[in-house]
Tab-separated table of C-alpha atoms in Angstrom:
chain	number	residue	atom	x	y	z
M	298	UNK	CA	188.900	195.456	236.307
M	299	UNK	CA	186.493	196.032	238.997
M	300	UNK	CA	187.041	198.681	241.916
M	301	UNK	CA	188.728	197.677	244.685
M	302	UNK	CA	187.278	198.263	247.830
M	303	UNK	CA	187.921	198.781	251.128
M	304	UNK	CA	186.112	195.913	253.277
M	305	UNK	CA	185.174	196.762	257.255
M	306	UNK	CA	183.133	194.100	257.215
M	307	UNK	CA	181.637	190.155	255.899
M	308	UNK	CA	178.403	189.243	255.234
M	309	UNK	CA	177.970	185.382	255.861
M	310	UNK	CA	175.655	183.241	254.544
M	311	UNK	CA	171.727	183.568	255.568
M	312	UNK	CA	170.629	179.295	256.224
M	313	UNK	CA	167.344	180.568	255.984
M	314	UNK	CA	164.640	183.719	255.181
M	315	UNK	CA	162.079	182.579	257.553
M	316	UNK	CA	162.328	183.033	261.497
M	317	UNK	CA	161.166	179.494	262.047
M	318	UNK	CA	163.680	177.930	259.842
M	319	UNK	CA	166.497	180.335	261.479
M	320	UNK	CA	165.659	178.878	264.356
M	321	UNK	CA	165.405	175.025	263.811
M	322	UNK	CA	169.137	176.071	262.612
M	323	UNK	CA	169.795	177.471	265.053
M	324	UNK	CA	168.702	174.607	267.848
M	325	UNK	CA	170.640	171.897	265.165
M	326	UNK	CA	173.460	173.414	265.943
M	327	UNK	CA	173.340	174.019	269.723
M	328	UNK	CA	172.641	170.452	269.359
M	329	UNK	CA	175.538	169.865	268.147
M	330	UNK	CA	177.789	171.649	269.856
M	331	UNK	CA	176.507	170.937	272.933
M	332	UNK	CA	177.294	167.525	272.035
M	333	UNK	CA	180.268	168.047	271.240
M	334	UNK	CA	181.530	169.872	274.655
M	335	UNK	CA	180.135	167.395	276.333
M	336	UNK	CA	182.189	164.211	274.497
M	337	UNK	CA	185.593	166.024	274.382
M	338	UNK	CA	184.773	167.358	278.268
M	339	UNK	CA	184.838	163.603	279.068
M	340	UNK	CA	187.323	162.749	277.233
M	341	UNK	CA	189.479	165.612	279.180
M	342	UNK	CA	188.411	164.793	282.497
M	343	UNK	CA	188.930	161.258	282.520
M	344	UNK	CA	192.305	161.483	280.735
M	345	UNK	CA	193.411	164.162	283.185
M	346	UNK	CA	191.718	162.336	286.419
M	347	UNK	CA	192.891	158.315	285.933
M	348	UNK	CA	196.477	157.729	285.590
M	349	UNK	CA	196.229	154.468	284.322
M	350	UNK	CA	195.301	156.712	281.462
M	351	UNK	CA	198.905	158.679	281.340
M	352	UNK	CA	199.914	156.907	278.115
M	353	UNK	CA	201.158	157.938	274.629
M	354	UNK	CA	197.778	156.963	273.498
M	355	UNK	CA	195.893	159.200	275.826
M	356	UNK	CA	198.169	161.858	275.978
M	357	UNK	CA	197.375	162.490	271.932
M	358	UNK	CA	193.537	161.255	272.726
M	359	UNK	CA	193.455	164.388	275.371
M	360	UNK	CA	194.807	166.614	272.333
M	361	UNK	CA	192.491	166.083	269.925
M	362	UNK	CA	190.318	166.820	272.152
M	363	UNK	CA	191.442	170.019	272.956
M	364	UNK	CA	191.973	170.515	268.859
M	365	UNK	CA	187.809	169.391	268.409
M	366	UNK	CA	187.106	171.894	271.037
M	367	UNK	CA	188.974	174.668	269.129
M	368	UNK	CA	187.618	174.110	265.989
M	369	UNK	CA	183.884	173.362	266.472
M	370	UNK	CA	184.298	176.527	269.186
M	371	UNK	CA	185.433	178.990	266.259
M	372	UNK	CA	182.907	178.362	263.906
M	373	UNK	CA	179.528	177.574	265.367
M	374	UNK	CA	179.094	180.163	267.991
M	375	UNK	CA	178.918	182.136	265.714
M	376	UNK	CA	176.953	180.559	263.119
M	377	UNK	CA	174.568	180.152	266.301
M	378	UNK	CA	174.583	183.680	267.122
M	379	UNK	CA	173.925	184.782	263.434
M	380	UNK	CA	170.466	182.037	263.361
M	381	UNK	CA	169.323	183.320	266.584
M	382	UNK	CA	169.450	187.370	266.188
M	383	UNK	CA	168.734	187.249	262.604
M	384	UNK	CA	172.072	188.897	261.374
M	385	UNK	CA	175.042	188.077	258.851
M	386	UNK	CA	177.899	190.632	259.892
M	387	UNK	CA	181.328	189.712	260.855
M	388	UNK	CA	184.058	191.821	261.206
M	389	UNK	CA	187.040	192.288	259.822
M	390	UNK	CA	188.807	191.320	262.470
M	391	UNK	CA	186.806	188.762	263.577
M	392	UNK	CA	186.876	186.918	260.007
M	393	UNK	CA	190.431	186.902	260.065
M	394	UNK	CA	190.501	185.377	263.310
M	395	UNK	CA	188.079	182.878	262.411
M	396	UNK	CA	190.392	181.835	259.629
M	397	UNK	CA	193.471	182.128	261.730
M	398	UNK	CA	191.808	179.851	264.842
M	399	UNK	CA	190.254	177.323	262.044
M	400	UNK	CA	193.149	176.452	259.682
M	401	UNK	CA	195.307	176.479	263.286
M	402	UNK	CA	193.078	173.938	265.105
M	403	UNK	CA	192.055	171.931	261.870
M	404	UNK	CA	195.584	171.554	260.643
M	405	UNK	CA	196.876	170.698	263.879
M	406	UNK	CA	194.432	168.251	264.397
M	407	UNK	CA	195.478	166.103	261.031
M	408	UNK	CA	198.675	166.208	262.340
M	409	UNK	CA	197.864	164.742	265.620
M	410	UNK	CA	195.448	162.067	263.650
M	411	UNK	CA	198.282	161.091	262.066
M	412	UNK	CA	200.395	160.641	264.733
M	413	UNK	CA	197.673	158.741	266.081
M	414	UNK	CA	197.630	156.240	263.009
M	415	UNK	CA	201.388	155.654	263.762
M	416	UNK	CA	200.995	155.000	267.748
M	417	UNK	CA	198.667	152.396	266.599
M	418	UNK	CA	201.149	151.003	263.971
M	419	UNK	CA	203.774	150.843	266.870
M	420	UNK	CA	201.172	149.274	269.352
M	421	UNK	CA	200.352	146.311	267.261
M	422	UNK	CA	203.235	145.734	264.841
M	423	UNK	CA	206.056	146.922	266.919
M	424	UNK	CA	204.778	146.316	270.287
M	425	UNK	CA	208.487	145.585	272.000
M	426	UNK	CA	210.157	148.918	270.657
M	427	UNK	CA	207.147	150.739	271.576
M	428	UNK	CA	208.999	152.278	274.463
M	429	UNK	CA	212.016	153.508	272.963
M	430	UNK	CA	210.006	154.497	270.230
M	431	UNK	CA	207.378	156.150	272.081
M	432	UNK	CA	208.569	157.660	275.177
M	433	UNK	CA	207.640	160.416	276.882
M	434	UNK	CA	210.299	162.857	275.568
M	435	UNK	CA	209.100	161.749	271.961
M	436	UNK	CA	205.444	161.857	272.633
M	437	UNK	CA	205.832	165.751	274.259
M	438	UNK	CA	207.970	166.600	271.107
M	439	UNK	CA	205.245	164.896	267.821
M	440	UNK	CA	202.108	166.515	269.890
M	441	UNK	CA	204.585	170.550	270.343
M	442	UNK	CA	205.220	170.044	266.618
M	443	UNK	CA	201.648	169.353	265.609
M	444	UNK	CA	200.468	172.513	267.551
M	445	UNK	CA	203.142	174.221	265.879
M	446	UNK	CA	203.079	173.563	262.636
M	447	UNK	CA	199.651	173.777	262.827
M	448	UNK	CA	200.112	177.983	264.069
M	449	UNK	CA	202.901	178.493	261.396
M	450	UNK	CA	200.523	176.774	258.551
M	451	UNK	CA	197.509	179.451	259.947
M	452	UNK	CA	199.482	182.311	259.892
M	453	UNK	CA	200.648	181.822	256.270
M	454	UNK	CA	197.184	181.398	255.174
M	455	UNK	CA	195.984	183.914	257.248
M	456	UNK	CA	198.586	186.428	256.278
M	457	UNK	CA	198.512	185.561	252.276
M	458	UNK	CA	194.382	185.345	252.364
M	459	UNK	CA	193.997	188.897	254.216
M	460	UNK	CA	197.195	190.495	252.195
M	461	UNK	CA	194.756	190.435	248.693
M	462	UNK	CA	192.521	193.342	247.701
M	463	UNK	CA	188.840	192.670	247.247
M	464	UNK	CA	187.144	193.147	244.217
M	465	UNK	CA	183.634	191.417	244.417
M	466	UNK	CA	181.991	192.766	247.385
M	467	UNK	CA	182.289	191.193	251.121
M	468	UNK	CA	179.411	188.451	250.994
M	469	UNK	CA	181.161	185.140	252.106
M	470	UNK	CA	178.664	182.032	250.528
M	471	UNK	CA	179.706	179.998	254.018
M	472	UNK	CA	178.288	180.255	257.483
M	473	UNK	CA	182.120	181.394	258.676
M	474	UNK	CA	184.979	182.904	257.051
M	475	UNK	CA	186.621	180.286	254.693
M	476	UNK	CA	189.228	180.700	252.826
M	477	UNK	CA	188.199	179.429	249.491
M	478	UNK	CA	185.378	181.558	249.964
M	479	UNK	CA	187.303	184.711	250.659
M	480	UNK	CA	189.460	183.857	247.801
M	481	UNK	CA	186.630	184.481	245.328
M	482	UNK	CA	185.999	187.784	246.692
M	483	UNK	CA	189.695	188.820	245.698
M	484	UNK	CA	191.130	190.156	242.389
M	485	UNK	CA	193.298	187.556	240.648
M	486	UNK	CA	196.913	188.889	240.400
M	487	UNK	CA	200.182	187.221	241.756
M	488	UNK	CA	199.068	187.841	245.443
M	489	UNK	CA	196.084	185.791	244.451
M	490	UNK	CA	198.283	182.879	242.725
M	491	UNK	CA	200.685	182.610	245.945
M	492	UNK	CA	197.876	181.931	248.672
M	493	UNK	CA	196.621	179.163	245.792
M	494	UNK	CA	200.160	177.894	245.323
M	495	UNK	CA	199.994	177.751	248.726
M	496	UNK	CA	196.768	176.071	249.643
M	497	UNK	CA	197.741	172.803	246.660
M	498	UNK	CA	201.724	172.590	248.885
M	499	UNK	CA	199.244	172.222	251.912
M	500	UNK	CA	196.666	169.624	250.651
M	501	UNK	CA	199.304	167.442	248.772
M	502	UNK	CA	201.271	167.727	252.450
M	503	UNK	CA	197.228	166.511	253.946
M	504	UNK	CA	197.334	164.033	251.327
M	505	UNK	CA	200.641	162.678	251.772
M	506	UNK	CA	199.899	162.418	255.491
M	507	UNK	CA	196.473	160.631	254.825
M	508	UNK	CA	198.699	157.997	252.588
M	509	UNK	CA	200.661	157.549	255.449
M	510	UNK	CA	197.949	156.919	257.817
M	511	UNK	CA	196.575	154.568	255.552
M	512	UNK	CA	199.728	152.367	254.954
M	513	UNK	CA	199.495	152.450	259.166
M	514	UNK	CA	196.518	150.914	258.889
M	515	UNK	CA	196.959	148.191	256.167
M	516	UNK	CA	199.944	147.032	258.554
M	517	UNK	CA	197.405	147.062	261.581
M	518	UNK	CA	194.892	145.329	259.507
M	519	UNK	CA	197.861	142.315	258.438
M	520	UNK	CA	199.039	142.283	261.527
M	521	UNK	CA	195.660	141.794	263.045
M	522	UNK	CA	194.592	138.972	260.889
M	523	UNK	CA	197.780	136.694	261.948
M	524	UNK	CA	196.278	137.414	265.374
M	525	UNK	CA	195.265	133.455	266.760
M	526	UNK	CA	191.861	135.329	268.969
M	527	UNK	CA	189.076	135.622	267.293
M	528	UNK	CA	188.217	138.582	270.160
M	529	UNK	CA	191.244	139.996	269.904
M	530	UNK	CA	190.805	140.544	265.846
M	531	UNK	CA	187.309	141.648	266.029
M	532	UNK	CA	188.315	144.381	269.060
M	533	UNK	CA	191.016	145.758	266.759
M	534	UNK	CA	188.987	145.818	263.313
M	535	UNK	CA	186.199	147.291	265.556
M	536	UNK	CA	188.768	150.422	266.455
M	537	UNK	CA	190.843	150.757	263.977
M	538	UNK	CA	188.141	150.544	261.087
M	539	UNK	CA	185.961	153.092	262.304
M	540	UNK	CA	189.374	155.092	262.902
M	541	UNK	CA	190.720	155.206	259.153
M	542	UNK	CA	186.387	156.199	257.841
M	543	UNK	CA	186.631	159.617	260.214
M	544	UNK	CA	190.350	160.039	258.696
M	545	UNK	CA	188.806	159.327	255.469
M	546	UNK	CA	185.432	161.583	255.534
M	547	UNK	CA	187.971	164.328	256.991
M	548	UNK	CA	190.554	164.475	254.209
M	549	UNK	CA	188.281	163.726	250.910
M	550	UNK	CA	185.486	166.593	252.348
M	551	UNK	CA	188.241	168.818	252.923
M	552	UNK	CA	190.130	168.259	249.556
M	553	UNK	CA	186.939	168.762	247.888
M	554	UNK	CA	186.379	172.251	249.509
M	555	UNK	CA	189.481	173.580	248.831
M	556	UNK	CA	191.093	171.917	245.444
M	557	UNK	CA	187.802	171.429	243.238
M	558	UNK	CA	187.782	173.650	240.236
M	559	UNK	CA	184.769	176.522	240.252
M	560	UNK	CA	183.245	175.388	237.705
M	561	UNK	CA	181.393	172.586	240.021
M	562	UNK	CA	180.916	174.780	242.828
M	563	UNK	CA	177.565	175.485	243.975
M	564	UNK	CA	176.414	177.301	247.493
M	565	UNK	CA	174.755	174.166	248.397
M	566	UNK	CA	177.668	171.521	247.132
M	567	UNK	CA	180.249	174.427	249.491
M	568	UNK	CA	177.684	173.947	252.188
M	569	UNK	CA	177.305	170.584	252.697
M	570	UNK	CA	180.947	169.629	251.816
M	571	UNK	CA	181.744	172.564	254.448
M	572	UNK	CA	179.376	170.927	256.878
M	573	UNK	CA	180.871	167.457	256.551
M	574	UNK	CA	184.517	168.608	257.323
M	575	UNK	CA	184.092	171.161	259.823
M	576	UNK	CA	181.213	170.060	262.185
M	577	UNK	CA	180.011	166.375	261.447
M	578	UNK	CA	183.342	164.614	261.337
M	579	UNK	CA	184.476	166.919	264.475
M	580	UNK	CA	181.557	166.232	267.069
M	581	UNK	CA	181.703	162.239	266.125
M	582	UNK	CA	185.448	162.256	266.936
M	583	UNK	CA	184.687	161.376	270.627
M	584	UNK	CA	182.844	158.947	269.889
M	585	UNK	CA	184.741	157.096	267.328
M	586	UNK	CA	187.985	157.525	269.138
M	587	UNK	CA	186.919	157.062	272.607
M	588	UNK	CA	183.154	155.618	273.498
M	589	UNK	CA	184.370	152.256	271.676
M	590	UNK	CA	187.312	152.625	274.273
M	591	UNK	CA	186.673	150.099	277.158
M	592	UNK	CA	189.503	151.425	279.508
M	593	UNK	CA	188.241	154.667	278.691
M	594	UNK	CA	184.570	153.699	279.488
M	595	UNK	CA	185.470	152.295	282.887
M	596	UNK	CA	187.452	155.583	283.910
M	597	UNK	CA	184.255	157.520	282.828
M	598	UNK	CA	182.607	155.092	285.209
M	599	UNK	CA	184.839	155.505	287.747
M	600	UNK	CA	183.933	159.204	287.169
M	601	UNK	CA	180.181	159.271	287.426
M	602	UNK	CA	180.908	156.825	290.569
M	603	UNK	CA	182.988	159.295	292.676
M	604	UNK	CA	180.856	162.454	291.744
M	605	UNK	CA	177.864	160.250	292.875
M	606	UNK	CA	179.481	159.573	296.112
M	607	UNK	CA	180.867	163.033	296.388
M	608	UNK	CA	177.089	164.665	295.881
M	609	UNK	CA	176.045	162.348	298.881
């Protein structure tokens, strides 16, 4: 068996070996990100500023949100920071925490898209119970037990992952701390087999959540088609389709990245697949979930409108 070492720090994954390259990475991703504060800073304001947007469906719009913020704001930062000065180190620490923030915003994010799928479900097929079924009590109590599972989920995986000894050196093939990644870095034992265990319990508990938010949206989709208006069919396939191909890029990327055998894994299959999951399907949340929004639109409206006046 190899030597087991003592690790102070991770070396991430170079994108490039030239300066120039670095940097057209590194300006892709500020792209990006910027991008992405800017939808989900919208999509905060003009939840938190209209109250004809204090609904169910806004209240867990305003979450994931918050959730895309998170996420995107763990990983690329750094990623950025790494392009820009021309450096791979991460701490410890700080890849621990990157792990702990990630699986804490991602997972609690699925849980809120899911939710999501079943407001919809209530909305259109069970539009007279939806406020008994959807009250305010209920709403405060799905989006506290999304957060929260989502923290408990994290700090099993980040406990587990960080509890194994390292055996082949502290070079992470991602641009952040991932635990598949850190997994290979580890000596296989027990300790090994129970974070592994654990990651399948957690992506048959994704899957079994994206079969739930699909059967939402096969109900949505019958429902819609009894619907007499032709507008009203097309506004609800144009939502709710778009809806279920995020849901569905999100799970089958992430599945891939953390349940395919090693055999098929490649730095550049991890990277892209990585890529897809963690940045791509994040920063076109707002604009799958809310931009296609009208009532949304006209608050952001409203918005621009009273800053306009307020400047003059």
């Amino acid at each position: 068996m190899p030597n087991i070492s003592s690790v102070s720090e991770f070396l991430l994954m170079a994108f490039a070996e030239t300066r120039e390259l670095q940097l057209l990475h590194f300006a892709l991703f500020l792209g990006i990100y910027l991008a992405a504060l800017l939808g989900n800073g919208l999509i905060l304001t003009a939840v938190a500023c209209d109250h004809r947007l204090h609904t169910p469906m806004y209240l867990f719009l305003l979450n994931l949100a918050l959730l895309d913020l998170g996420c995107i704001s763990t990983t690329v930062p750094k990623a950025m920071a790494n392009s820009l000065w021309d450096t791979r180190t991460i701490s410890y620490q700080g890849c621990a925490a990157q792990v702990l923030f990630f699986i804490f915003f991602f997972g609690s994010e699925f849980s809120i898209l899911t939710i999501m799928a079943y407001d919809s479900y209530v909305a259109i097929c069970k539009p007279l119970h939806y406020g008994s079924l959807l009250g305010s009590r209920a709403c405060a109590t799905m989006a506290a037990a999304a957060w929260g599972s989502g923290f408990l989920n994290a700090v099993l995986h980040t406990a587990a992952t960080f509890s194994l000894p390292l055996c082949h050196g502290n070079a992470v093939e991602q641009f952040f701390c991932e635990i598949p990644q850190i997994l290979k870095l580890s000596c296989s034992g027990s300790d090994y087999l129970k974070e592994v265990r654990l990651l399948v319990v957690s992506a048959f508990l994704a899957f079994g959540c994206f079969v739930f938010i699909v059967f939402s949206y096969v109900q949505i989709i019958r429902a819609v088609l009894r619907m007499p208006s032709v507008q009203g069919r097309h506004k609800s396939f144009s939502t709710c389709l778009p809806h279920l191909a995020v849901v569905s890029l999100f799970v089958s990327t992430v599945m891939v990245a953390y349940l395919k055998p090693p055999s098929i894994s490649s730095p550049s299959l991890d990277l892209v697949v990585t890529f897809l999951y963690s940045v791509v399907a994040i920063a076109v949340n707002p604009l799958i979930y809310s931009m296609r929004n009208q009532e949304l639109k006209e608050a952001l409206w409203k918005l621009f409108g009273h800053m306009i006046l307020w400047h003059q």
